[in-house]
Short mmCIF file of C-alpha atoms in Angstrom, two decimals:
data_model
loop_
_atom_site.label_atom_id
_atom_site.label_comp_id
_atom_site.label_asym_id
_atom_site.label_seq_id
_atom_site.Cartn_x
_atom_site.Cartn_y
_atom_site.Cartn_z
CA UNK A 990 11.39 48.34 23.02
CA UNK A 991 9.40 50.72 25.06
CA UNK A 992 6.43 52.30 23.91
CA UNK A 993 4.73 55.51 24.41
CA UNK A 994 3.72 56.02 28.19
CA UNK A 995 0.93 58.16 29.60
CA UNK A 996 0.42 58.94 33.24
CA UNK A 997 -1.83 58.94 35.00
CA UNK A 998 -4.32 56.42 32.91
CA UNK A 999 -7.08 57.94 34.77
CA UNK A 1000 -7.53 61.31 36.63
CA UNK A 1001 -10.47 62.49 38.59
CA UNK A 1002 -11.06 66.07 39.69
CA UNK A 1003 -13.26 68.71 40.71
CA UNK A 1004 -14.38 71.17 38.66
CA UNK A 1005 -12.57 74.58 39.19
CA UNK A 1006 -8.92 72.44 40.03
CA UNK A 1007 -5.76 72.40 38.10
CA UNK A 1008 -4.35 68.90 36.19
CA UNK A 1009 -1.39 67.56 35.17
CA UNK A 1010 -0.66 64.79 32.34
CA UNK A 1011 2.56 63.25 31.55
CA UNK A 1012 3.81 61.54 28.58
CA UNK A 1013 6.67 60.00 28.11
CA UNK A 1014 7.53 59.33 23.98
CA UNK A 1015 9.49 56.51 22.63
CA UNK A 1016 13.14 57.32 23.04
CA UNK A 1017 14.78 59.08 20.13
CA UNK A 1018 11.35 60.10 18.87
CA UNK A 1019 11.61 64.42 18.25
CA UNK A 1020 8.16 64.97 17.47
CA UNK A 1021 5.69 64.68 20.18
CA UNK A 1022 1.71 65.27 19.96
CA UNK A 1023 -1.20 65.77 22.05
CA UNK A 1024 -4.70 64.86 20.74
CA UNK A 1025 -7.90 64.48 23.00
CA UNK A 1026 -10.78 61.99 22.06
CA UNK A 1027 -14.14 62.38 23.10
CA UNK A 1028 -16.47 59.27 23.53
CA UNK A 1029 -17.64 58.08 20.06
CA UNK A 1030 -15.27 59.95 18.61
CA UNK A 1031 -12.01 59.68 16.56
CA UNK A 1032 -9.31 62.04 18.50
CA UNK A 1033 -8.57 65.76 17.91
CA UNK A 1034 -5.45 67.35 17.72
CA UNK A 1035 -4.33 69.46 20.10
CA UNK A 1036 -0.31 70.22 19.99
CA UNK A 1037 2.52 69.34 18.27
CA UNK A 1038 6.51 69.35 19.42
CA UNK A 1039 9.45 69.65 17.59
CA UNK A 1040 12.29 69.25 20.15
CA UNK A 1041 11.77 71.46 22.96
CA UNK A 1042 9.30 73.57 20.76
CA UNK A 1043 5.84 73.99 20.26
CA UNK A 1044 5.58 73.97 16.45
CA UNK A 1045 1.86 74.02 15.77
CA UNK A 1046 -0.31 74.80 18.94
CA UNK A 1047 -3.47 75.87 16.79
CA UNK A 1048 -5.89 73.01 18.20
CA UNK A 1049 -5.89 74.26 21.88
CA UNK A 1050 -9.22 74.88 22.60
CA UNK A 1051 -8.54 77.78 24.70
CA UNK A 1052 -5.88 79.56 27.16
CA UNK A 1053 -6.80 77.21 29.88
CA UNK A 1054 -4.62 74.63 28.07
CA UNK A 1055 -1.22 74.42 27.92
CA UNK A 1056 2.05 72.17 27.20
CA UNK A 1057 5.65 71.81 27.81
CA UNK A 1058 8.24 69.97 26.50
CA UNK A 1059 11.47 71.36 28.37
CA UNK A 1060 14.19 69.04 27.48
CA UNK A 1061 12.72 67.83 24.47
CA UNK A 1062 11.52 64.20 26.07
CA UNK A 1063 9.04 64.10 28.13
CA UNK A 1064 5.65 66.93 27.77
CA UNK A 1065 3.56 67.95 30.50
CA UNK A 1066 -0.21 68.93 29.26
CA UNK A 1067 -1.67 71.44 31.66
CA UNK A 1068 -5.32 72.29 31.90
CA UNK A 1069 -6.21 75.31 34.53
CA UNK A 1070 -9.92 75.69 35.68
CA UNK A 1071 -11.12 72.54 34.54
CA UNK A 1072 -14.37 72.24 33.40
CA UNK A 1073 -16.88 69.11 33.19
CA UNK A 1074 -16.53 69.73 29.23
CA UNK A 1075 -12.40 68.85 29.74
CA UNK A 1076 -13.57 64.98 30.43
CA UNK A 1077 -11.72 63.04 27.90
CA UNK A 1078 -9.05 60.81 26.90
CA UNK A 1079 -5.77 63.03 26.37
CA UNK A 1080 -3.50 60.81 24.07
CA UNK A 1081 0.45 61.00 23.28
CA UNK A 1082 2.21 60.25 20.28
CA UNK A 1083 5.07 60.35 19.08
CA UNK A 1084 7.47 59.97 15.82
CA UNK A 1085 10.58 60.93 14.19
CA UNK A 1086 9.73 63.95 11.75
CA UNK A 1087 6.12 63.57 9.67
CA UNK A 1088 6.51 59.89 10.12
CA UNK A 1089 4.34 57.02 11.57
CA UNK A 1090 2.79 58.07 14.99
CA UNK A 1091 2.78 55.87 17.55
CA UNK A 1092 0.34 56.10 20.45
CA UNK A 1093 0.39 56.30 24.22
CA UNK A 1094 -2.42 53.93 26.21
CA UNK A 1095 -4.07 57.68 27.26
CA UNK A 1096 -5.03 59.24 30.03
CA UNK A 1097 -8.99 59.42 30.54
CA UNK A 1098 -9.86 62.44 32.42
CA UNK A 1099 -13.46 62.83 34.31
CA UNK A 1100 -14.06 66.25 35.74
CA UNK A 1101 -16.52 66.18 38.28
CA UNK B 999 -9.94 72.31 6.67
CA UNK B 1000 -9.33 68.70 6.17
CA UNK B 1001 -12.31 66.26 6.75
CA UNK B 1002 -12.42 62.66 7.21
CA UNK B 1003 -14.92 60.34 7.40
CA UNK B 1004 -15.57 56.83 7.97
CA UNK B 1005 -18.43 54.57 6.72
CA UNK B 1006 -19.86 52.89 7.50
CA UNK B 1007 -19.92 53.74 12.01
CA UNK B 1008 -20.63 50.18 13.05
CA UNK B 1009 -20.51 46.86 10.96
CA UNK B 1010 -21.24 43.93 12.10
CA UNK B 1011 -20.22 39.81 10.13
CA UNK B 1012 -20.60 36.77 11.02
CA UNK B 1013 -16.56 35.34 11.49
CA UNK B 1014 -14.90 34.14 7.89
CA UNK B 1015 -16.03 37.09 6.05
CA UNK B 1016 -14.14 39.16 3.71
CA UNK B 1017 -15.14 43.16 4.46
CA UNK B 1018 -14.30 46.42 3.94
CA UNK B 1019 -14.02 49.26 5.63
CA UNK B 1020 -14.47 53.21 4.20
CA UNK B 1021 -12.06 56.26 4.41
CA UNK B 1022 -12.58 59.93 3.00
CA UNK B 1023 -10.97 62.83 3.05
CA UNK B 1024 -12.06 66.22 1.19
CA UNK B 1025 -8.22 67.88 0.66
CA UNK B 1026 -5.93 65.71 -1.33
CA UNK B 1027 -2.99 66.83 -0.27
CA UNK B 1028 -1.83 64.10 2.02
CA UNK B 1029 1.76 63.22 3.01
CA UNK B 1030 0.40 59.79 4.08
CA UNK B 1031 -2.25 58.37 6.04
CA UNK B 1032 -2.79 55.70 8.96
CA UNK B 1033 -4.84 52.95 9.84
CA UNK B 1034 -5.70 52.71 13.54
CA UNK B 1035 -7.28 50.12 15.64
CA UNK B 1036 -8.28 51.00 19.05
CA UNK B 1037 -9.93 48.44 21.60
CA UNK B 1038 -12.16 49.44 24.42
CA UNK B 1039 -10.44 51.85 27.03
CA UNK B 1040 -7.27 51.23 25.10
CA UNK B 1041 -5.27 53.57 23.13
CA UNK B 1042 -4.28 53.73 19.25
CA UNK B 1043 -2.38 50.54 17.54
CA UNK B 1044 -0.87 51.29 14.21
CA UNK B 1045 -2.20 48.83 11.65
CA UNK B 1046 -1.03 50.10 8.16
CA UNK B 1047 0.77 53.48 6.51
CA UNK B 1048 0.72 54.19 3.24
CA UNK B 1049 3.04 56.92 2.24
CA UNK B 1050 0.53 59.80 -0.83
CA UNK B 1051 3.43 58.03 -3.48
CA UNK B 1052 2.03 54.65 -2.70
CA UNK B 1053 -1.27 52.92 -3.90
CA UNK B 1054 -1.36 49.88 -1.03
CA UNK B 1055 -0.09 48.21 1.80
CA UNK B 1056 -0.40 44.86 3.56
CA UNK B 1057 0.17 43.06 6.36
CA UNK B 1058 -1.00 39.46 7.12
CA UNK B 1059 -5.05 39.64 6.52
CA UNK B 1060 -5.05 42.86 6.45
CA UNK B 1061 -4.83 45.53 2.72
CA UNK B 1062 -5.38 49.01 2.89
CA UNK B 1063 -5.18 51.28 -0.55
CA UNK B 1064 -5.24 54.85 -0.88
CA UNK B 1065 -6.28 56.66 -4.16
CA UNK B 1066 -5.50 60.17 -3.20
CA UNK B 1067 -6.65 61.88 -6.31
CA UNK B 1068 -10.97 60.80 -5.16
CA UNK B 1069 -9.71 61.59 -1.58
CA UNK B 1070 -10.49 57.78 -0.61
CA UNK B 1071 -8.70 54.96 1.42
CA UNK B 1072 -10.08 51.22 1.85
CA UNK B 1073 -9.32 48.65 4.65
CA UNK B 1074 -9.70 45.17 3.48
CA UNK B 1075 -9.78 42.81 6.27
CA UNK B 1076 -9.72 39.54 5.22
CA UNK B 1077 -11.07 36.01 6.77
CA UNK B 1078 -12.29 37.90 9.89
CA UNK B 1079 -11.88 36.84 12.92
CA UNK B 1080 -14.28 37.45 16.50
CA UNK B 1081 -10.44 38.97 17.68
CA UNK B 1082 -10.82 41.53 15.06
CA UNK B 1083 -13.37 43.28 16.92
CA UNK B 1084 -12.71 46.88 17.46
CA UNK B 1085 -13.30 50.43 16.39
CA UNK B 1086 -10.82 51.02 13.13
CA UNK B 1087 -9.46 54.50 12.75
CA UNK B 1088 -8.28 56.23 9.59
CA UNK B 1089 -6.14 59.31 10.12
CA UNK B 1090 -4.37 61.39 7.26
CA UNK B 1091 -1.02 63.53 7.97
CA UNK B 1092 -1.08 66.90 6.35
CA UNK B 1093 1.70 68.22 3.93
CA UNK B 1094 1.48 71.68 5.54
CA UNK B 1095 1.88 70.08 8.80
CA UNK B 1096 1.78 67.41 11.25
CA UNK B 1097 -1.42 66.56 13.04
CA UNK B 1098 -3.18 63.69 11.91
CA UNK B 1099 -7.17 64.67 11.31
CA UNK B 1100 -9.21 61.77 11.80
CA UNK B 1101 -12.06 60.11 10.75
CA UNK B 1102 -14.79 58.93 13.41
CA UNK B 1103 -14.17 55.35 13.05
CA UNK B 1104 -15.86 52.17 12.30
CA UNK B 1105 -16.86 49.88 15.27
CA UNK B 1106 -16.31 46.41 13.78
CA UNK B 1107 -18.23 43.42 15.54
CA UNK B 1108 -17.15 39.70 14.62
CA UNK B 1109 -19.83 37.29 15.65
CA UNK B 1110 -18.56 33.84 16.20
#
């Protein structure tokens, strides 16, 4: 069956600009999770979805992030401002309730 | 806060060899945790999970064994292979919540 999807697998912007990443879980999954991984390094979370909610948004680095789940599928993960310090891979999981989490191929960011 | 860490960071074996690979994590309570393997530029694959009830878990060459009360996990990888290369990930899931911390990974190297 289908995996997790991410798109795009790579973005480049400009410092300053707003981004967009998509991720699309597998199908049936209700939990959904961001986590970012900096080279070198294992990945960080970021958010977590139950359904349509956010139920633990606490590793956000700042207000400049932000995510949406609206229909309880597919999540949007919004950055604002970007900065060169955003450059990253954004990864997507997903899993039925506290079970295994399966990943998304990731989208690496560069922020010029 | 939950820490996790991996030794050793690289490792690198002639093919054939039995090794092992590392996995701490300073607050026992664990619902489960997760063996990763991530290849260059790719995202996560899920290797093993061992529910915090369970003492080990295998598949194929591979045996990974969690003693919860030290705060330790082992990957045994056995009869390596120069296809084994990659950087292995250990994650643990939180009872109080959902996001998997991880560790920094071991970058594995399988000389032929």
């Amino acid at each position: 069956g289908a995996g997790v999807s991410q798109t795009p697998s790579n973005k480049v912007t400009e410092k300053g600009k707003y981004v967009e990443l998509r991720c699309d879980p597998i199908s049936g999954h209700t939990a959904l999770y961001w986590y970012r991984q900096s080279l070198g390094q294992g990945p960080e979370f970021l958010i977590y979805f139950q359904g349509t909610g956010a139920a633990d948004d606490s590793g956000l680095p700042n207000d400049r992030f932000f995510a949406v789940r609206p229909e309880g599928s597919v999540s949007t993960l919004k950055i604002q401002r970007t900065e060169r310090g955003d450059s990253a891979v954004y990864l997507c999981a997903s899993s039925v309730t506290s079970g295994e989490q399966f990943f998304g191929p990731g989208t690496r960011l560069t922020v010029l | 806060k939950q820490e996790v860490t991996q030794i050793p960071a690289a490792l690198s074996v002639p093919e054939g060899e039995n090794l092992v690979l590392n996995c701490s994590f300073t607050d026992s309570a664990i619902y489960n945790l997760q063996w990763f393997r991530q290849d260059p530029g790719k995202g996560l694959t899920s290797l093993l999970l061992i529910q915090s009830s369970q003492r080990e878990q295998t598949s194929g060459r591979l045996n990974a064994s969690l003693d919860k009360s030290s705060g330790r996990s082992t990957l045994y990888i056995a009869a390596s292979q120069p296809g084994d290369s990659a950087t292995y990930l250990c994650a643990v899931l939180h009872n109080a919540g959902n996001m998997l911390t991880f560790g920094g990974g071991t970058r594995l190297m399988v000389k032929p």
